[in-house]
Amino acid sequence: MSKSLVFGHQNPDTDAIGAAIAFAHLQNQLGHEAEAVALGTPNEETQFALDTFGLTAPRVIETVANEVENVMLVDHNEFQQSVADIQEVNILAVVDHHRIANFETANPLYYRAEPVGCTSTIVLKLYKENQIVIPKEIAGMMLSAIISDTLLLKSPTCTKEDIAAAQELAGLANVDLEQYGLDLLKAGTNLADKTVEVLVDLDAKSFPMGDKTVRIAQVNTVDINELFERQVELEKTMAVMNEEQGFDLFVLVVTDILENNSEILVVGDVTTPVEKAFSVTLENNRAFLPGVVSRKKQVVPQLTAAFQ
Amino acid sequence: MSKSLVFGHQNPDTDAIGAAIAFAHLQNQLGHEAEAVALGTPNEETQFALDTFGLTAPRVIETVANEVENVMLVDHNEFQQSVADIQEVNILAVVDHHRIANFETANPLYYRAEPVGCTSTIVLKLYKENQIVIPKEIAGMMLSAIISDTLLLKSPTCTKEDIAAAQELAGLANVDLEQYGLDLLKAGTNLADKTVEVLVDLDAKSFPMGDKTVRIAQVNTVDINELFERQVELEKTMAVMNEEQGFDLFVLVVTDILENNSEILVVGDVTTPVEKAFSVTLENNRAFLPGVVSRKKQVVPQLTAAFQ
């Protein structure tokens, strides 16, 4: 069989890139030619992980059908989060930990989803099931992905399996889990020198909800107020993106990774479902969501329900 | 967590019922309360398997939201093949070996699909991964499912894993694979005393293809000609079902389980894609498809492509 490309979602985070690198490596070890690629350049957190473990960033691609017939997806399945021409290729495999929506295939495939905190936790299982040894640098990327997705094992999405996986991978990568974890997360919170356009797109995903399209971006910080000093500028940019890209609503989730709370900034016409979803009243387009750190578990399902 | 219902597709075949019984048993052994149910009564082949291994047929249900919040699907995922109110409940898990289409969830879930010949082959893996012992009667149902789905390991959908699983399960069930396999398949080919209404609905599934809905039924026989003695009657019934249930096309696949060929009977307005899909010319609404025995691998993808 010809080469497959392996990639995570648009606006890749550390799991999208780390799981792609790991799953492609696993496929190669199993005799299936595969190359990890990415739908964007690494963010600063991911780059810190790549640098720490001596890896180069995967090649960035915009389309796939021009070079391969087969692809494998990690850390996503929804087509609007995938490569632009996803419907022109054959999806051989998916490894993911999200809900399934806006996804379909013409043929049977390998699909492995589990409700755990990180795709890389599942990829670790696949290495074990296939009895393949994980190189140190790949263990390091998988560990970084788990730290990133679970906010150093503190997110409500984090399961016992993620914790066990992180401990095992920290051993393989030969790093101190707590110390490396904090260093990694802090590397991703340097927001001051980013433009608002970059900030609202850094980790943004689109979700169909009812008959609306909701854009949800998330940024991690150690100081929520610092970000909101640029609120007016942020709102303008989000409104422009709604207009230009057809989003009905834009929700920016600003997450304090030390205190484990979030504050949301909401721009768009249909804000009532947001207030309903979180039982809050938006003031100055903002609301504080105590204990909320997980978009997947504490934001998307609640908003989806409120839109139905 | 409250009880989950576990079930296969409408018009259940031996895998739909066998995998549901097995997966529910596995869940119970893992401490999750689960009950295997079915979206229809067993066909004669499945009943033969149940009788052989001393099991009773799962309770037949028409809706699920009236009794549970959570369900687990086996051997299907497409909502039009599932229970009527599938969108009102939470899908906790899917174990399947089909393409994914017309399926979505609000929450992350456990989804295990592999491109093998039978769901029960995957369920056997899950037993092993969880180190749960398989009782003899459940091994017998899983074996029956593999024999049924792979036409005694002869279908092109059959993989090395299915063969190994069948051999292992035959040992656990304490039956001779070849002898029991033929007995089981023959139990399902008693077509003479069935009405045409029953025949065309026995193992029928609907598939969205392009903007059309295509109904594809399959019956196994040891004598294709015997069935076509009732062709006029079959065509009338299929036309009525197209009309009443909104199918654009009805394809009846009559499969000779000894010779491993099929003849199709086609009723509906849009027959050109059928001729294109199989490079045949329909004569008297029929075409002979040498070597075709698998709806999933040799009929659905070809028709889907022809409709696009």
Coordinates of C-alpha atoms in Angstrom, one line a residue:
Chain A
M1 CA 0.0 0.0 0.0
S2 CA 1.2 3.5 -0.8
K3 CA 2.2 6.1 1.8
S4 CA -0.3 7.5 4.1
L5 CA -0.2 11.0 5.6
V6 CA -1.0 11.2 9.3
F7 CA -2.2 14.5 10.8
G8 CA -4.2 16.2 13.6
H9 CA -6.6 19.1 13.4
Q10 CA -6.2 22.6 12.1
N11 CA -4.6 25.0 14.4
P12 CA -2.6 22.1 15.8
D13 CA -2.0 21.8 19.5
T14 CA 0.6 19.6 21.1
D15 CA -1.6 16.5 21.0
A16 CA -2.4 17.1 17.3
I17 CA 1.3 17.2 16.5
G18 CA 2.6 14.7 19.1
A19 CA 0.0 12.0 18.4
A20 CA 0.6 12.4 14.6
I21 CA 4.4 11.9 15.1
A22 CA 3.8 9.0 17.4
F23 CA 1.1 7.2 15.3
A24 CA 3.1 7.7 12.1
H25 CA 6.1 6.2 13.8
L26 CA 4.0 3.2 15.0
Q27 CA 2.6 2.7 11.5
N28 CA 6.2 2.7 10.1
Q29 CA 7.3 0.1 12.7
L30 CA 4.3 -2.0 11.7
G31 CA 5.4 -1.9 8.1
H32 CA 3.0 0.7 6.8
E33 CA 4.7 3.7 5.2
A34 CA 3.4 6.8 6.9
E35 CA 4.5 10.5 7.3
A36 CA 3.4 12.8 10.1
V37 CA 2.3 16.2 8.7
A38 CA 0.5 19.1 10.2
L39 CA -2.3 21.5 9.3
G40 CA -0.3 24.5 10.7
T41 CA 2.9 25.5 12.4
P42 CA 3.5 24.4 16.0
N43 CA 2.4 26.9 18.7
E44 CA 5.1 27.9 21.3
E45 CA 4.2 25.2 23.7
T46 CA 4.5 22.5 21.0
Q47 CA 7.7 24.1 19.7
F48 CA 9.1 23.9 23.3
A49 CA 8.3 20.2 23.4
L50 CA 9.9 19.6 19.9
D51 CA 13.0 21.5 21.0
T52 CA 13.3 19.7 24.3
F53 CA 13.2 16.3 22.7
G54 CA 15.2 17.2 19.6
L55 CA 12.5 16.8 17.0
T56 CA 11.7 19.0 14.0
A57 CA 8.2 20.2 13.3
P58 CA 6.2 18.1 10.8
R59 CA 5.9 19.5 7.3
V60 CA 2.8 21.8 7.0
I61 CA 0.3 20.8 4.3
E62 CA -2.8 22.5 3.0
T63 CA -4.2 19.7 0.8
V64 CA -3.6 15.9 0.7
A65 CA -5.3 14.5 -2.5
N66 CA -2.4 16.0 -4.6
E67 CA 0.1 13.6 -3.0
V68 CA -1.7 10.6 -1.4
E69 CA -4.8 8.4 -1.7
N70 CA -4.9 7.5 2.0
V71 CA -4.8 9.4 5.2
M72 CA -5.0 8.7 9.0
L73 CA -6.4 11.2 11.4
V74 CA -5.4 11.8 14.9
D75 CA -7.0 14.0 17.6
H76 CA -10.0 15.0 15.4
N77 CA -12.6 13.6 13.1
E78 CA -15.0 16.4 12.2
F79 CA -14.3 17.4 8.6
Q80 CA -14.5 21.1 9.2
Q81 CA -11.5 20.7 11.6
S82 CA -9.6 18.6 9.1
V83 CA -7.7 19.2 5.9
A84 CA -9.7 21.1 3.2
D85 CA -9.9 18.2 0.7
I86 CA -10.5 15.4 3.3
Q87 CA -13.5 14.2 1.3
E88 CA -11.3 13.4 -1.7
V89 CA -9.2 10.8 0.0
N90 CA -9.7 7.5 1.7
I91 CA -9.5 7.6 5.5
L92 CA -7.7 4.4 6.7
A93 CA -7.7 5.1 10.4
V94 CA -8.7 7.5 13.1
V95 CA -7.4 7.7 16.6
D96 CA -9.3 10.3 18.7
H97 CA -10.8 11.2 22.0
H98 CA -13.5 13.6 20.8
R99 CA -17.2 13.3 20.0
I100 CA -17.9 12.1 16.5
A101 CA -19.7 14.5 14.2
N102 CA -19.7 15.6 10.5
F103 CA -17.6 12.5 9.7
E104 CA -18.3 9.8 7.2
T105 CA -16.5 7.2 5.1
A106 CA -17.4 5.1 2.1
N107 CA -15.4 2.1 3.4
P108 CA -14.9 0.3 6.6
L109 CA -11.9 1.7 8.5
Y110 CA -9.9 1.4 11.7
Y111 CA -11.5 3.8 14.2
R112 CA -10.2 4.0 17.8
A113 CA -11.8 6.5 20.1
E114 CA -11.9 6.4 23.8
P115 CA -13.2 8.9 26.3
V116 CA -9.8 9.8 27.8
G117 CA -8.0 13.1 28.1
C118 CA -5.6 12.8 25.3
T119 CA -5.1 11.0 22.0
S120 CA -1.6 10.2 22.9
T121 CA -2.9 8.1 25.9
I122 CA -4.6 5.9 23.3
V123 CA -1.6 5.8 21.0
L124 CA 0.4 4.5 24.0
K125 CA -2.0 1.6 24.3
L126 CA -1.6 0.9 20.6
Y127 CA 2.2 0.7 21.0
K128 CA 1.7 -1.8 23.8
E129 CA -0.9 -3.8 21.9
N130 CA 1.5 -4.1 19.0
Q131 CA 4.5 -4.6 21.3
I132 CA 6.5 -1.8 19.7
V133 CA 9.2 0.0 21.7
I134 CA 8.7 3.8 22.0
P135 CA 11.8 5.9 21.4
K136 CA 12.7 8.4 24.1
E137 CA 11.9 11.5 21.9
I138 CA 8.5 10.2 20.9
A139 CA 7.7 9.3 24.4
G140 CA 8.5 12.9 25.2
M141 CA 6.1 14.3 22.6
M142 CA 3.4 12.0 23.8
L143 CA 4.0 13.0 27.4
S144 CA 3.9 16.7 26.3
A145 CA 0.5 16.1 24.6
I146 CA -1.0 14.6 27.7
I147 CA 0.3 17.5 29.9
S148 CA -1.1 19.9 27.4
D149 CA -4.5 18.4 27.0
T150 CA -5.0 17.7 30.7
L151 CA -3.4 20.9 32.0
L152 CA -0.8 18.8 33.8
L153 CA -3.4 16.2 34.9
K154 CA -5.8 18.7 36.4
S155 CA -8.5 19.0 33.7
P156 CA -11.8 17.1 34.4
T157 CA -11.1 15.3 31.1
C158 CA -8.1 13.6 32.7
T159 CA -8.7 9.9 33.5
K160 CA -6.7 7.4 35.5
E161 CA -5.4 6.1 32.2
D162 CA -4.0 9.5 31.3
I163 CA -2.3 9.8 34.7
A164 CA -0.8 6.3 34.3
A165 CA 0.3 7.0 30.8
A166 CA 1.9 10.3 31.7
Q167 CA 3.9 8.7 34.5
E168 CA 5.0 5.9 32.3
L169 CA 6.0 8.2 29.4
A170 CA 7.9 10.6 31.8
G171 CA 10.0 7.6 32.7
L172 CA 10.6 6.7 29.1
A173 CA 11.4 10.3 28.3
N174 CA 13.6 10.7 31.4
V175 CA 12.0 13.9 32.6
D176 CA 10.5 15.0 35.9
L177 CA 6.7 15.1 35.2
E178 CA 5.8 18.0 37.5
Q179 CA 8.8 20.2 36.6
Y180 CA 8.7 19.5 32.9
G181 CA 4.9 19.9 32.9
L182 CA 5.0 23.4 34.4
D183 CA 7.8 24.4 32.0
L184 CA 5.8 23.2 29.0
L185 CA 2.6 24.9 30.0
K186 CA 4.3 28.2 30.8
A187 CA 6.0 28.1 27.3
G188 CA 2.5 28.3 25.9
T189 CA 1.3 31.3 27.9
N190 CA 3.4 34.0 26.4
L191 CA 0.6 36.0 25.0
A192 CA 1.9 39.6 25.3
D193 CA 3.8 39.6 22.0
K194 CA 1.0 38.0 20.0
T195 CA -1.4 40.1 17.9
V196 CA -5.1 39.7 18.7
E197 CA -5.6 38.0 15.3
V198 CA -3.1 35.3 16.3
L199 CA -4.6 34.9 19.8
V200 CA -8.1 34.2 18.7
D201 CA -6.9 31.7 16.1
L202 CA -4.3 30.0 18.2
D203 CA -6.4 27.1 19.3
A204 CA -9.7 27.8 17.6
K205 CA -12.2 25.2 16.3
S206 CA -15.6 25.4 14.6
F207 CA -18.5 23.4 15.8
P208 CA -21.9 22.9 14.1
M209 CA -24.6 23.4 16.8
G210 CA -28.2 23.2 15.9
D211 CA -28.3 25.2 12.6
K212 CA -25.5 27.5 13.8
T213 CA -21.7 27.4 13.4
V214 CA -19.9 28.3 16.7
R215 CA -16.3 29.1 16.8
I216 CA -14.6 28.4 20.1
A217 CA -11.0 29.5 20.7
Q218 CA -9.1 28.8 23.9
V219 CA -5.9 30.5 25.2
N220 CA -4.0 29.5 28.3
T221 CA -2.5 32.1 30.6
V222 CA -1.2 32.7 34.1
D223 CA -2.9 36.1 34.2
I224 CA -6.4 36.4 32.8
N225 CA -6.5 40.2 33.3
E226 CA -3.5 40.8 31.1
L227 CA -5.4 39.4 28.2
F228 CA -8.5 41.4 28.8
E229 CA -6.6 44.6 28.6
R230 CA -7.0 44.1 24.9
Q231 CA -10.8 43.3 25.1
V232 CA -11.9 45.9 22.7
E233 CA -9.4 44.9 20.1
L234 CA -10.3 41.2 20.6
E235 CA -14.0 41.9 20.1
K236 CA -13.4 43.8 16.9
T237 CA -11.3 40.9 15.5
M238 CA -13.8 38.3 16.5
A239 CA -16.6 40.2 14.9
V240 CA -14.6 40.5 11.7
M241 CA -14.0 36.8 11.7
N242 CA -17.7 36.0 12.3
E243 CA -18.5 38.2 9.3
E244 CA -15.8 36.9 7.0
Q245 CA -15.9 33.2 7.9
G246 CA -19.7 32.9 8.5
F247 CA -19.5 32.1 12.3
D248 CA -22.8 32.8 14.1
L249 CA -21.0 33.1 17.4
F250 CA -17.4 33.4 18.6
V251 CA -16.5 32.3 22.1
L252 CA -13.0 32.9 23.4
V253 CA -12.2 30.9 26.5
V254 CA -9.3 32.4 28.5
T255 CA -8.1 29.7 30.9
D256 CA -6.0 30.4 34.0
I257 CA -3.7 27.3 34.1
L258 CA -2.6 27.9 37.7
E259 CA -6.0 28.6 39.2
N260 CA -8.0 26.3 36.9
N261 CA -10.8 28.8 36.0
S262 CA -11.8 30.4 32.8
E263 CA -13.3 33.7 31.6
I264 CA -15.2 33.8 28.3
L265 CA -15.5 36.6 25.9
V266 CA -18.5 36.2 23.5
V267 CA -19.1 38.0 20.2
G268 CA -22.1 37.3 17.9
D269 CA -25.9 37.7 17.7
V270 CA -27.0 34.5 19.4
T271 CA -25.7 34.9 22.9
T272 CA -28.7 33.6 24.8
P273 CA -27.7 29.9 24.5
V274 CA -24.3 30.8 26.1
E275 CA -26.0 32.3 29.1
K276 CA -28.3 29.2 29.3
A277 CA -25.4 26.8 28.8
F278 CA -23.4 28.1 31.8
S279 CA -26.2 29.7 33.9
V280 CA -24.5 33.0 33.7
T281 CA -25.4 36.5 32.7
L282 CA -22.9 38.1 30.2
E283 CA -21.7 41.4 31.4
N284 CA -19.6 43.5 29.0
N285 CA -19.7 40.3 26.8
R286 CA -17.8 38.4 29.5
A287 CA -18.6 35.7 32.1
F288 CA -16.4 34.0 34.7
L289 CA -16.7 30.2 34.7
P290 CA -15.2 28.9 37.9
G291 CA -13.5 25.4 37.5
V292 CA -13.9 25.4 33.8
V293 CA -10.7 24.4 31.9
S294 CA -11.9 21.9 29.4
R295 CA -13.4 23.0 26.1
K296 CA -14.3 19.5 25.2
K297 CA -16.0 18.5 28.5
Q298 CA -17.1 21.8 30.0
V299 CA -17.9 24.0 27.1
V300 CA -18.9 22.1 23.8
P301 CA -21.5 19.7 25.2
Q302 CA -23.2 22.4 27.3
L303 CA -23.3 24.8 24.4
T304 CA -24.4 22.1 22.0
A305 CA -27.3 21.2 24.3
A306 CA -28.3 24.9 24.7
F307 CA -28.4 25.3 20.9
Q308 CA -30.8 22.4 20.4
Chain B
M1 CA -24.0 4.4 36.1
S2 CA -27.5 3.1 35.2
K3 CA -28.1 0.2 32.9
S4 CA -27.2 0.4 29.3
L5 CA -29.0 -1.4 26.4
V6 CA -26.7 -3.1 23.9
F7 CA -28.1 -3.9 20.4
G8 CA -27.2 -4.5 16.8
H9 CA -29.0 -3.2 13.6
Q10 CA -32.6 -3.5 12.5
N11 CA -33.4 -6.8 10.8
P12 CA -30.8 -8.4 13.0
D13 CA -28.5 -11.1 11.6
T14 CA -26.4 -13.5 13.6
D15 CA -23.6 -10.9 14.3
A16 CA -26.1 -8.2 15.3
I17 CA -27.5 -10.6 17.9
G18 CA -24.4 -12.5 18.8
A19 CA -22.2 -9.5 19.2
A20 CA -24.8 -7.8 21.4
I21 CA -25.1 -10.8 23.7
A22 CA -21.3 -11.1 23.9
F23 CA -20.6 -7.4 24.4
A24 CA -23.3 -7.1 27.0
H25 CA -21.8 -10.1 28.9
L26 CA -18.4 -8.5 28.7
Q27 CA -19.7 -5.2 30.1
N28 CA -21.4 -7.0 32.9
Q29 CA -18.1 -8.8 33.7
L30 CA -16.4 -5.4 33.8
G31 CA -19.0 -4.1 36.3
H32 CA -21.2 -2.1 33.9
E33 CA -24.8 -3.2 34.0
A34 CA -25.9 -4.0 30.4
E35 CA -28.6 -5.9 28.7
A36 CA -28.5 -7.3 25.2
V37 CA -31.7 -6.5 23.3
A38 CA -32.6 -6.7 19.6
L39 CA -34.4 -4.6 17.0
G40 CA -36.2 -7.6 15.7
T41 CA -36.7 -11.3 16.1
P42 CA -33.9 -13.7 15.1
N43 CA -33.9 -15.1 11.6
E44 CA -33.7 -18.9 11.3
E45 CA -30.0 -19.0 11.1
T46 CA -29.6 -17.0 14.3
Q47 CA -32.3 -19.1 16.0
F48 CA -30.4 -22.2 15.0
A49 CA -27.3 -20.8 16.7
L50 CA -29.3 -19.8 19.8
D51 CA -30.9 -23.2 20.0
T52 CA -27.5 -25.0 19.5
F53 CA -25.9 -23.2 22.4
G54 CA -29.0 -23.1 24.7
L55 CA -29.6 -19.4 24.7
T56 CA -32.8 -17.5 24.5
A57 CA -33.3 -14.7 22.0
P58 CA -32.8 -11.1 23.3
R59 CA -35.9 -9.1 24.1
V60 CA -37.1 -7.2 21.1
I61 CA -37.4 -3.4 21.6
E62 CA -38.7 -0.6 19.4
T63 CA -37.5 2.4 21.4
V64 CA -34.9 2.9 24.1
A65 CA -35.4 6.4 25.6
N66 CA -38.4 5.2 27.5
E67 CA -36.2 2.9 29.6
V68 CA -32.6 4.0 29.5
E69 CA -30.3 7.0 29.1
N70 CA -27.4 5.2 27.7
V71 CA -26.9 2.7 24.9
M72 CA -24.1 0.7 23.2
L73 CA -24.3 -0.2 19.5
V74 CA -22.8 -3.2 17.9
D75 CA -22.5 -4.2 14.2
H76 CA -23.8 -0.8 13.0
N77 CA -23.5 2.9 13.5
E78 CA -25.7 4.5 10.8
F79 CA -28.8 6.0 12.5
Q80 CA -31.2 4.9 9.8
Q81 CA -30.2 1.3 10.7
S82 CA -30.5 1.8 14.4
V83 CA -33.4 2.2 16.9
A84 CA -36.0 4.8 16.0
D85 CA -35.2 7.1 18.9
I86 CA -31.4 6.8 18.8
Q87 CA -30.9 10.5 18.8
E88 CA -32.7 10.8 22.2
V89 CA -30.1 8.8 24.1
N90 CA -26.4 8.9 24.9
I91 CA -24.2 6.5 22.9
L92 CA -21.6 5.2 25.3
A93 CA -19.9 2.8 23.0
V94 CA -19.8 1.4 19.5
V95 CA -18.2 -1.8 18.3
D96 CA -18.5 -2.2 14.6
H97 CA -16.9 -3.2 11.3
H98 CA -18.7 -1.0 8.8
R99 CA -18.1 2.3 7.2
I100 CA -19.1 5.3 9.4
A101 CA -21.9 7.5 8.1
N102 CA -25.0 9.3 9.4
F103 CA -23.6 9.0 12.9
E104 CA -22.9 11.7 15.5
T105 CA -22.7 12.2 19.2
A106 CA -22.6 15.2 21.5
N107 CA -20.0 13.6 23.8
P108 CA -16.8 11.7 23.5
L109 CA -17.4 7.9 23.5
Y110 CA -15.7 4.6 23.1
Y111 CA -15.7 3.7 19.4
R112 CA -13.9 0.6 18.2
A113 CA -14.2 -0.2 14.5
E114 CA -11.8 -2.4 12.6
P115 CA -12.0 -3.4 8.9
V116 CA -12.5 -7.1 9.7
G117 CA -15.2 -9.5 8.6
C118 CA -17.3 -9.6 11.7
T119 CA -18.0 -7.5 14.8
S120 CA -17.6 -10.6 17.0
T121 CA -14.0 -10.9 15.9
I122 CA -13.4 -7.4 17.5
V123 CA -15.4 -8.4 20.6
L124 CA -13.1 -11.4 21.0
K125 CA -10.2 -9.0 21.1
L126 CA -11.9 -6.9 23.8
Y127 CA -12.5 -10.0 25.9
K128 CA -8.7 -10.7 25.7
E129 CA -7.7 -7.1 26.3
N130 CA -9.7 -7.2 29.5
Q131 CA -8.7 -10.7 30.4
I132 CA -12.3 -11.9 30.7
V133 CA -13.1 -15.6 30.2
I134 CA -15.7 -16.4 27.5
P135 CA -18.4 -18.9 28.5
K136 CA -18.9 -21.7 26.0
E137 CA -22.4 -20.6 24.9
I138 CA -21.2 -17.1 24.2
A139 CA -18.2 -18.3 22.3
G140 CA -20.7 -20.4 20.2
M141 CA -22.7 -17.3 19.4
M142 CA -19.6 -15.3 18.4
L143 CA -18.4 -18.2 16.3
S144 CA -21.9 -18.3 14.6
A145 CA -21.6 -14.6 13.9
I146 CA -18.3 -15.0 12.2
I147 CA -19.5 -18.0 10.1
S148 CA -22.5 -16.0 9.1
D149 CA -20.8 -12.7 8.2
T150 CA -17.9 -14.4 6.3
L151 CA -20.0 -17.3 4.7
L152 CA -17.8 -19.8 6.5
L153 CA -14.6 -17.8 6.0
K154 CA -15.1 -17.5 2.2
S155 CA -16.2 -13.9 1.8
P156 CA -13.7 -11.3 0.6
T157 CA -14.4 -9.4 3.8
C158 CA -12.9 -12.3 5.8
T159 CA -9.5 -11.5 7.3
K160 CA -6.7 -13.5 8.9
E161 CA -8.0 -12.3 12.2
D162 CA -11.5 -13.6 11.5
I163 CA -10.1 -17.0 10.6
A164 CA -8.0 -17.1 13.8
A165 CA -11.0 -16.0 15.9
A166 CA -13.3 -18.6 14.4
Q167 CA -10.8 -21.4 15.1
E168 CA -10.3 -20.2 18.6
L169 CA -14.0 -19.8 19.3
A170 CA -14.8 -23.2 17.8
G171 CA -12.4 -24.7 20.3
L172 CA -14.1 -22.8 23.2
A173 CA -17.6 -23.7 21.9
N174 CA -16.5 -27.3 21.4
V175 CA -17.8 -27.7 17.8
D176 CA -16.3 -28.7 14.5
L177 CA -15.9 -25.5 12.6
E178 CA -16.6 -26.9 9.1
Q179 CA -19.5 -29.1 10.0
Y180 CA -21.2 -26.6 12.3
G181 CA -20.6 -23.9 9.8
L182 CA -22.4 -25.7 7.0
D183 CA -25.3 -26.6 9.3
L184 CA -25.6 -23.0 10.4
L185 CA -25.6 -21.5 6.9
K186 CA -28.0 -24.1 5.6
A187 CA -30.4 -23.3 8.5
G188 CA -30.7 -19.8 7.0
T189 CA -31.5 -20.9 3.5
N190 CA -34.9 -22.2 4.0
L191 CA -36.7 -19.7 1.7
A192 CA -39.5 -21.8 0.3
D193 CA -41.9 -21.3 3.1
K194 CA -41.3 -17.6 3.4
T195 CA -43.5 -14.9 1.9
V196 CA -41.9 -12.5 -0.5
E197 CA -42.6 -9.7 2.0
V198 CA -40.5 -11.5 4.5
L199 CA -37.8 -12.4 2.0
V200 CA -37.1 -8.9 0.9
D201 CA -37.0 -7.6 4.5
L202 CA -35.0 -10.5 6.0
D203 CA -31.6 -8.8 5.9
A204 CA -32.4 -5.4 4.4
K205 CA -30.6 -2.2 5.1
S206 CA -31.1 1.4 3.8
F207 CA -28.1 3.4 2.6
P208 CA -28.0 7.1 1.7
M209 CA -26.1 7.4 -1.6
G210 CA -25.7 10.8 -3.2
D211 CA -29.2 12.3 -2.7
K212 CA -30.9 9.0 -3.0
T213 CA -31.9 6.3 -0.5
V214 CA -31.0 2.8 -1.6
R215 CA -32.5 -0.3 0.0
I216 CA -30.3 -3.4 -0.2
A217 CA -31.5 -6.7 0.9
Q218 CA -29.6 -9.9 0.8
V219 CA -30.8 -13.5 1.0
N220 CA -28.6 -16.6 1.1
T221 CA -29.6 -19.7 -0.8
V222 CA -28.2 -23.0 -2.1
D223 CA -30.4 -22.6 -5.3
I224 CA -30.7 -19.1 -6.9
N225 CA -33.2 -20.3 -9.5
E226 CA -35.7 -21.5 -6.8
L227 CA -36.0 -17.9 -5.6
F228 CA -36.3 -16.3 -9.0
E229 CA -39.4 -18.5 -9.7
R230 CA -41.1 -15.8 -7.6
Q231 CA -39.5 -12.9 -9.5
V232 CA -42.8 -11.2 -10.5
E233 CA -44.1 -11.3 -7.0
L234 CA -40.8 -10.1 -5.6
E235 CA -40.7 -7.1 -8.0
K236 CA -44.3 -6.1 -7.0
T237 CA -43.4 -6.2 -3.3
M238 CA -40.2 -4.2 -3.8
A239 CA -42.0 -1.6 -5.8
V240 CA -44.6 -1.2 -3.1
M241 CA -41.9 -0.8 -0.5
N242 CA -40.1 1.8 -2.6
E243 CA -43.4 3.7 -2.8
E244 CA -44.4 3.3 0.9
Q245 CA -41.0 3.8 2.5
G246 CA -39.5 6.3 0.1
F247 CA -36.7 4.2 -1.3
D248 CA -35.4 5.4 -4.7
L249 CA -34.0 2.0 -5.5
F250 CA -34.4 -1.5 -4.2
V251 CA -31.6 -4.0 -4.8
L252 CA -32.2 -7.6 -3.8
V253 CA -28.9 -9.6 -3.7
V254 CA -29.5 -13.3 -3.9
T255 CA -26.3 -15.1 -2.9
D256 CA -25.4 -18.7 -3.6
I257 CA -23.5 -19.8 -0.5
L258 CA -22.1 -22.9 -2.1
E259 CA -20.9 -21.4 -5.4
N260 CA -20.1 -18.0 -3.9
N261 CA -21.9 -15.9 -6.6
S262 CA -24.8 -13.6 -6.5
E263 CA -27.6 -12.5 -8.8
I264 CA -29.3 -9.2 -8.2
L265 CA -32.9 -8.1 -8.8
V266 CA -33.3 -4.3 -9.1
V267 CA -36.5 -2.3 -8.8
G268 CA -36.7 1.5 -9.0
D269 CA -36.3 4.4 -11.3
V270 CA -32.6 5.0 -11.0
T271 CA -31.0 1.8 -12.3
T272 CA -28.2 3.4 -14.4
P273 CA -25.8 3.6 -11.4
V274 CA -26.3 -0.1 -10.8
E275 CA -25.2 -1.0 -14.3
K276 CA -22.3 1.4 -13.9
A277 CA -21.3 0.1 -10.5
F278 CA -21.0 -3.5 -11.6
S279 CA -20.3 -3.0 -15.3
V280 CA -23.3 -5.1 -16.2
T281 CA -26.5 -4.6 -18.3
L282 CA -29.6 -5.4 -16.4
E283 CA -31.8 -7.9 -18.3
N284 CA -35.3 -8.5 -17.0
N285 CA -34.2 -6.3 -14.0
R286 CA -31.5 -8.9 -13.2
A287 CA -27.8 -9.3 -13.4
F288 CA -25.4 -12.1 -12.4
L289 CA -22.4 -11.0 -10.3
P290 CA -19.8 -13.7 -10.3
G291 CA -17.8 -13.9 -7.1
V292 CA -19.9 -11.3 -5.3
V293 CA -21.0 -12.4 -1.8
S294 CA -20.3 -9.4 0.4
R295 CA -22.8 -6.6 0.4
K296 CA -20.4 -4.5 2.5
K297 CA -17.4 -4.9 0.4
Q298 CA -18.7 -5.8 -3.1
V299 CA -22.0 -3.9 -3.3
V300 CA -22.3 -0.9 -1.1
P301 CA -19.0 0.9 -1.9
Q302 CA -19.4 0.3 -5.7
L303 CA -23.0 1.6 -5.6
T304 CA -22.1 4.5 -3.4
A305 CA -19.4 5.6 -5.9
A306 CA -21.7 5.2 -8.8
F307 CA -24.3 7.5 -7.2
Q308 CA -21.8 10.3 -6.6

